[in-house]
mmCIF file of C-alpha atoms in Angstrom:
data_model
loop_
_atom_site.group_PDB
_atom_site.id
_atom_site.type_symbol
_atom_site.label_atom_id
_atom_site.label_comp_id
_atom_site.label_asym_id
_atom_site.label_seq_id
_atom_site.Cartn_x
_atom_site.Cartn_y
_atom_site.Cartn_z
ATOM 1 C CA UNK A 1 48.737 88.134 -98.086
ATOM 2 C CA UNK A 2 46.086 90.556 -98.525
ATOM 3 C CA UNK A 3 47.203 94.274 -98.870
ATOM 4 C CA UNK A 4 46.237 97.952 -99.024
ATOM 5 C CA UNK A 5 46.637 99.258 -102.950
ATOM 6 C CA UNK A 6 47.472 103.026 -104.060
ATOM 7 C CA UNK A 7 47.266 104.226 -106.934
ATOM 8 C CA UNK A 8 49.281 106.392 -108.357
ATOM 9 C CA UNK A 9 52.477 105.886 -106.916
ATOM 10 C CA UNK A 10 53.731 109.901 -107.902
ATOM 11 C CA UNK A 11 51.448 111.830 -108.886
ATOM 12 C CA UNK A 12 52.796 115.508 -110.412
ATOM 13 C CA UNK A 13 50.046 118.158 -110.307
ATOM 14 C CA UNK A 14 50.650 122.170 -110.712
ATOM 15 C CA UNK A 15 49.439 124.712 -107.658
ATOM 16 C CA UNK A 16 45.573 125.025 -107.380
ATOM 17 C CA UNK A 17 45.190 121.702 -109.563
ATOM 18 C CA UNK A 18 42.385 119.186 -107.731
ATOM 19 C CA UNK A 19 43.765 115.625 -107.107
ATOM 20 C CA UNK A 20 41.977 112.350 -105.910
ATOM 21 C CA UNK A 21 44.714 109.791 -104.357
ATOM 22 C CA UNK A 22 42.854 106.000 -104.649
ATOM 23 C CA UNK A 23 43.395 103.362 -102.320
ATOM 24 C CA UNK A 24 41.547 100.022 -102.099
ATOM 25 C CA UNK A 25 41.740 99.112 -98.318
ATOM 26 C CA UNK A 26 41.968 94.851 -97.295
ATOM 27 C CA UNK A 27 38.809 93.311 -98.283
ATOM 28 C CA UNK A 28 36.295 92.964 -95.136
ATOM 29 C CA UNK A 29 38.199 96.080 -93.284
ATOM 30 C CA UNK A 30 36.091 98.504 -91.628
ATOM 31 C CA UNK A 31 38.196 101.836 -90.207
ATOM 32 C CA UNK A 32 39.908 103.323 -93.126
ATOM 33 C CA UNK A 33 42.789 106.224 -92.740
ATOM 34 C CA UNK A 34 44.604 108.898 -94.305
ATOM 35 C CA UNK A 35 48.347 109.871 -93.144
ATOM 36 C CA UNK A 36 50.631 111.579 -94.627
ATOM 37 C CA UNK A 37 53.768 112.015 -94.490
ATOM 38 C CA UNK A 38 56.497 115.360 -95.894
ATOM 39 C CA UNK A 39 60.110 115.009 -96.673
ATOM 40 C CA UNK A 40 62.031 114.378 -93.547
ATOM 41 C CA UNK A 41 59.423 114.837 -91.508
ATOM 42 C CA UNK A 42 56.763 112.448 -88.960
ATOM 43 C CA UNK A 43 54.098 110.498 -90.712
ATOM 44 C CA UNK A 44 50.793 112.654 -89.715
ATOM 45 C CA UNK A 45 47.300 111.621 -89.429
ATOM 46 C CA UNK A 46 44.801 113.615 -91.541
ATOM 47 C CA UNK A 47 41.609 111.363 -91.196
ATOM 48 C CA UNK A 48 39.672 108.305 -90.387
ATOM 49 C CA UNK A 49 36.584 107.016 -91.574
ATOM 50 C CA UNK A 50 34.037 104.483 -90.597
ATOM 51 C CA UNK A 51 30.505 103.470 -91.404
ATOM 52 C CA UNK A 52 30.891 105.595 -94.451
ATOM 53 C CA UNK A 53 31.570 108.759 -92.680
ATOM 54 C CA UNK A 54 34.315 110.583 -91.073
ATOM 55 C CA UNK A 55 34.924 109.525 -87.759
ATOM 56 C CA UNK A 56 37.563 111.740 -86.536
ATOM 57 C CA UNK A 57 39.998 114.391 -88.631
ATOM 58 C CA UNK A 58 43.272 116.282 -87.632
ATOM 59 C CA UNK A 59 43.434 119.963 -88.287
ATOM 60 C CA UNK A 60 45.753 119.424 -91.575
ATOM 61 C CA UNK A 61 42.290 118.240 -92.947
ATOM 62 C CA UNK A 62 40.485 121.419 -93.812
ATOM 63 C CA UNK A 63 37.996 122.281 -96.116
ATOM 64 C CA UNK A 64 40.246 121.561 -99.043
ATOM 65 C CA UNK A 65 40.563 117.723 -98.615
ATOM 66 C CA UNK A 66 37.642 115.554 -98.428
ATOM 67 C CA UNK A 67 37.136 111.524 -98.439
ATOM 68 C CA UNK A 68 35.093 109.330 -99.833
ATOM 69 C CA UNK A 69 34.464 105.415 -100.250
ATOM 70 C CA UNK A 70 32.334 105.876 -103.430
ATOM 71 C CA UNK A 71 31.924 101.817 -104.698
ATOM 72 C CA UNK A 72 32.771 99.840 -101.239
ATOM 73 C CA UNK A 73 36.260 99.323 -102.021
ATOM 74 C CA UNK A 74 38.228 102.166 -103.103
ATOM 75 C CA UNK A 75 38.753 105.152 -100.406
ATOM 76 C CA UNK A 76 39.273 108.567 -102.282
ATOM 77 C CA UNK A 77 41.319 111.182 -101.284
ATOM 78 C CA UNK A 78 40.787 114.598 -102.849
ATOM 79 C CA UNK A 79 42.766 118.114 -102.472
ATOM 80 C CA UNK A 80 40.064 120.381 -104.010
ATOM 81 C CA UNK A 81 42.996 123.181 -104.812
ATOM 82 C CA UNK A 82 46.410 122.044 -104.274
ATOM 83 C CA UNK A 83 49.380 124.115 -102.500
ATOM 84 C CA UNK A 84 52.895 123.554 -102.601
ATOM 85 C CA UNK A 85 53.036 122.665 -99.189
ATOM 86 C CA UNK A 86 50.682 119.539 -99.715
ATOM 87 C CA UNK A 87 53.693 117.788 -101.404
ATOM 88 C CA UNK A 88 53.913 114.649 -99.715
ATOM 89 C CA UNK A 89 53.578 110.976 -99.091
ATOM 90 C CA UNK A 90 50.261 110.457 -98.597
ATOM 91 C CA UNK A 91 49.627 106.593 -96.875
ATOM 92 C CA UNK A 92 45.843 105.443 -96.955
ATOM 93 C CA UNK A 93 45.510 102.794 -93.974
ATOM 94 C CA UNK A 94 42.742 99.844 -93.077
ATOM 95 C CA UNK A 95 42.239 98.226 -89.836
ATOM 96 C CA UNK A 96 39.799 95.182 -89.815
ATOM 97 C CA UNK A 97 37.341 96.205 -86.852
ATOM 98 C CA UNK A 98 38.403 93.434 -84.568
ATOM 99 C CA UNK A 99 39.091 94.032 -80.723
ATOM 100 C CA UNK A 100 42.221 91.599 -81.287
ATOM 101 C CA UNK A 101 43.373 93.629 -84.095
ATOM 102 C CA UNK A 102 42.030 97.382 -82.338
ATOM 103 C CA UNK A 103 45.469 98.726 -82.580
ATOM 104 C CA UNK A 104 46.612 97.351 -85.994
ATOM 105 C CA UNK A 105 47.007 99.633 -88.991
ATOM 106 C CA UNK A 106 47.772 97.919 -92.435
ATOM 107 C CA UNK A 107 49.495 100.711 -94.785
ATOM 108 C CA UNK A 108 49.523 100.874 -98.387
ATOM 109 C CA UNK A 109 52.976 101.883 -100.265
ATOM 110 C CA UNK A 110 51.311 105.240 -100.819
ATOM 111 C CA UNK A 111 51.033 107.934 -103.420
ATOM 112 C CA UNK A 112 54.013 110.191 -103.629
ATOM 113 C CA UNK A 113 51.940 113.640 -104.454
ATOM 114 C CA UNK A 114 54.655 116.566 -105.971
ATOM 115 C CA UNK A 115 52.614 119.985 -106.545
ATOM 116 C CA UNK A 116 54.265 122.555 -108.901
ATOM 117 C CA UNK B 1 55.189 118.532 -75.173
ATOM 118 C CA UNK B 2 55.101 116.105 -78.087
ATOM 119 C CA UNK B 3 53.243 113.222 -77.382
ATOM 120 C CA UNK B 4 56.154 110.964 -78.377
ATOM 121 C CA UNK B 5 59.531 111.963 -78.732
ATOM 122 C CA UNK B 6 62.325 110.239 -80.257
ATOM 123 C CA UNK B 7 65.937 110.719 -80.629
ATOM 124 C CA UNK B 8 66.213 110.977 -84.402
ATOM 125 C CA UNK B 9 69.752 110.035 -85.002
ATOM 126 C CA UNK B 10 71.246 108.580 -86.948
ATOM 127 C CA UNK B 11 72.578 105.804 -85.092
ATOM 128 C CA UNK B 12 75.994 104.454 -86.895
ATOM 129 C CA UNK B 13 76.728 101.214 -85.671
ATOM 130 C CA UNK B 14 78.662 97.583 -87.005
ATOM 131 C CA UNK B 15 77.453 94.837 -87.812
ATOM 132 C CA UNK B 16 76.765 92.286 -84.870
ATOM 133 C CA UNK B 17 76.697 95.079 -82.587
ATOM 134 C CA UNK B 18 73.542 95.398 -80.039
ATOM 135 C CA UNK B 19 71.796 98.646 -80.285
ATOM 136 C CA UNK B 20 68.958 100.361 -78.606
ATOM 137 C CA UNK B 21 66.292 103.117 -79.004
ATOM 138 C CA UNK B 22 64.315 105.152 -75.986
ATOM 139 C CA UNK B 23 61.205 106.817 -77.320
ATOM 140 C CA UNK B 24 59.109 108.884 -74.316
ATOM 141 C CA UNK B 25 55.898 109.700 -74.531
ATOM 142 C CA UNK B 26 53.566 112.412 -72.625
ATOM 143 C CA UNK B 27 50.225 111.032 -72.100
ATOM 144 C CA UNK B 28 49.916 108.751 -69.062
ATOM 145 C CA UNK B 29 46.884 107.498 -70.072
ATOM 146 C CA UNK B 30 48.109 106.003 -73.221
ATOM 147 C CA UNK B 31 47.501 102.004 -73.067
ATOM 148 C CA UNK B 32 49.293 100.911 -76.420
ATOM 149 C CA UNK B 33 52.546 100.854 -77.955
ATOM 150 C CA UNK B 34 54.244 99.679 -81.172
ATOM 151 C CA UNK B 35 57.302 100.024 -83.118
ATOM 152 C CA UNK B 36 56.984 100.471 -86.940
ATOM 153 C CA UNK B 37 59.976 100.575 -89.323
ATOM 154 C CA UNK B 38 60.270 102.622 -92.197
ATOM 155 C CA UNK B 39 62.527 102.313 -94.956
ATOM 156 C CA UNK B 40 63.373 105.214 -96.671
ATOM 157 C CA UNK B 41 59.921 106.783 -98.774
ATOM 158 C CA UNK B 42 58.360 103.400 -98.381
ATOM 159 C CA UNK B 43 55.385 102.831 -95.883
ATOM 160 C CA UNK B 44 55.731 101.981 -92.230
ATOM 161 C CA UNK B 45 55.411 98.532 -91.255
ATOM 162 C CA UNK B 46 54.613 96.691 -88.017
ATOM 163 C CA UNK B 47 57.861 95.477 -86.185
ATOM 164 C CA UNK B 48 56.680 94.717 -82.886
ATOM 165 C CA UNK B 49 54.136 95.508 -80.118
ATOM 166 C CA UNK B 50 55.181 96.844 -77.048
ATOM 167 C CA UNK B 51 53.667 94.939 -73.455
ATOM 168 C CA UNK B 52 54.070 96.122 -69.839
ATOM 169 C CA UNK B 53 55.936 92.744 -69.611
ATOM 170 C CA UNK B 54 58.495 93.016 -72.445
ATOM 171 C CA UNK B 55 58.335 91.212 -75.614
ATOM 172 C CA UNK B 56 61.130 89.540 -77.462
ATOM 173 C CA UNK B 57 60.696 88.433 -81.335
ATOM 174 C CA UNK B 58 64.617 87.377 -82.674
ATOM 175 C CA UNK B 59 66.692 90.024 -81.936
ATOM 176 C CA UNK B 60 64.475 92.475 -81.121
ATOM 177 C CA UNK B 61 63.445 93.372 -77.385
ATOM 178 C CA UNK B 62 60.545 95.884 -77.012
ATOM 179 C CA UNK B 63 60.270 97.163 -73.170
ATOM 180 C CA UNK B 64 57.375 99.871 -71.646
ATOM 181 C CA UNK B 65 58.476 101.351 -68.592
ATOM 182 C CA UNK B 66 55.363 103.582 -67.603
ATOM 183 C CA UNK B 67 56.875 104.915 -64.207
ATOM 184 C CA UNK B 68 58.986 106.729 -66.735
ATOM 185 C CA UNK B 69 56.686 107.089 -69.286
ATOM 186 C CA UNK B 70 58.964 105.400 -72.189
ATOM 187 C CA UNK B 71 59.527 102.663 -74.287
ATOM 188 C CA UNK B 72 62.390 101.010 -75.864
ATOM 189 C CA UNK B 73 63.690 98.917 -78.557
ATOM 190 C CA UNK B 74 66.711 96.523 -78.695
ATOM 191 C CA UNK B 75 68.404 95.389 -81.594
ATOM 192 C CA UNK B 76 70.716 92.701 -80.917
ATOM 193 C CA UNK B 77 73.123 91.200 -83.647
ATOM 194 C CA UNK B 78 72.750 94.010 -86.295
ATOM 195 C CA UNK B 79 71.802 93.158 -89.586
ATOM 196 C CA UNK B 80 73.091 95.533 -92.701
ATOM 197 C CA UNK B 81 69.138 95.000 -93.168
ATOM 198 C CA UNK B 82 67.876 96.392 -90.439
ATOM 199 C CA UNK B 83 69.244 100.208 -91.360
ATOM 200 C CA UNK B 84 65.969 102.177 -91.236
ATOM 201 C CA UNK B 85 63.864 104.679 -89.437
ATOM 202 C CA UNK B 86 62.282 103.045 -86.129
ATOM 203 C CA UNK B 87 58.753 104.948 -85.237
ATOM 204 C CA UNK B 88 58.013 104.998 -81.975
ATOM 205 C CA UNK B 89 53.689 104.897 -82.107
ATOM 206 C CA UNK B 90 50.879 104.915 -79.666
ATOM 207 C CA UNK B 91 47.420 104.576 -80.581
ATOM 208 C CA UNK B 92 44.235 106.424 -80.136
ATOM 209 C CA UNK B 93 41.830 103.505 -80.219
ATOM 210 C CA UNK B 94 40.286 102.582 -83.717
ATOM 211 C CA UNK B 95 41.169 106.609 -84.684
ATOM 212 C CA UNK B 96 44.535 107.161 -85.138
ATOM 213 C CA UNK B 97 48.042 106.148 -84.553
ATOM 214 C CA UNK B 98 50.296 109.405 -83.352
ATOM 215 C CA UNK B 99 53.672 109.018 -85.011
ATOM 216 C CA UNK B 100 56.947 110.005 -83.591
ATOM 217 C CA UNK B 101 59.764 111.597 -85.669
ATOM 218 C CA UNK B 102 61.913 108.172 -85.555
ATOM 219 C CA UNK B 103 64.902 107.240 -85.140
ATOM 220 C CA UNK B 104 67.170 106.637 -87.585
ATOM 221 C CA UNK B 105 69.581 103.276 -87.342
ATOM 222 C CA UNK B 106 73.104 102.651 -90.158
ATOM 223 C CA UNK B 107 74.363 99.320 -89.745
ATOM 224 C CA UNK B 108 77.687 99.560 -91.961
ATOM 225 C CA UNK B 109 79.530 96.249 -92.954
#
């Protein structure tokens, strides 16, 4: 069965350190996603991204994170200047565009991301 | 309000023994539903959709009751497998998926 890929699985980084979390989304998938998720808490939607631009973003997304699908199958996601408080799961997500599947969100086992 | 609230547990319960999750949710206008599990720092995965009608897959029961603006999830026959976090989830279209803070279910031997 086809499946969402991250890589890393922990990444360690110190405070103000940039970071790029890699996922390769489902082959064929169109809507692409960024959640994350911090100990104990709700799994939180940063961004999605469609037709090689961002289609919506929460406010967690600032000017520090950005996305990008550089090759047509990885989806990059960078911290420009890490905090502590971006410690986190970080899921990347791929839905295949279909009306059938309009709801359906495949996850990847995401990158565990521990800033110092 | 949160858009979807769940009790988060945990729920300690025996094996064989039927158990059940409410979730509520604040916007009316909301069309979708879904319960995810999550095992503990693993991803979520898909457990079940949630119709106006009910739907039934094994032992699990999803129900939407929009008068009251929740949903629920029953767990019949407990599994020592099935301890996880249940996420209550509604959609936003192709945008998003809102997350509640889950519920967390112990099935002890």
């Amino acid at each position: 069965e086809p499946e969402v890929t991250q890589t890393p699985s922990h990444q360690v980084t110190q405070m103000g350190q940039e970071v790029i979390l890699r996922c390769v989304p489902i082959s064929n998938h169109l809507y692409f996603y960024w959640y994350r998720q911090i100990l104990g808490q709700k799994v939180e939607f940063l961004v999605s991204f469609y037709n090689n631009e961002i289609s919506e973003k929460s406010e967690i997304f600032d000017d520090q994170f950005s996305v990008e699908r550089p090759d047509g199958s990885n989806f990059t996601l960078k911290i420009r200047s890490t905090k502590l408080e971006d410690s986190a799961m970080y899921f990347c997500a791929s839905n295949p565009g279909r009306q059938e599947l309009k709801n359906i969100q495949y996850f990847g086992a995401g990158t565990r991301l521990s800033v110092l | 309000r949160k858009e979807v609230e769940q009790d988060p547990g945990p729920f300690n319960v025996p094996e064989g023994a039927t158990v059940a999750f409410n979730c509520t949710y604040s916007n009316s206008a909301s069309q979708s539903f879904f319960w995810y599990r999550q095992d503990c720092r693993k991803e979520p995965k898909l457990l079940m959709s949630v119709y106006s009608s009910g739907n039934e897959d094994g032992r699990f029961t999803a129900q939407l009751n929009r008068a009251s603006q929740y949903i629920s999830l029953l767990i019949r026959d407990s599994k020592l497998s099935d301890s996880a976090t249940y996420l209550c989830v509604t959609p936003t279209g192709f945008q998003k998926l809102v997350f509640g803070t889950g519920t967390r279910l112990l099935v002890s031997p």
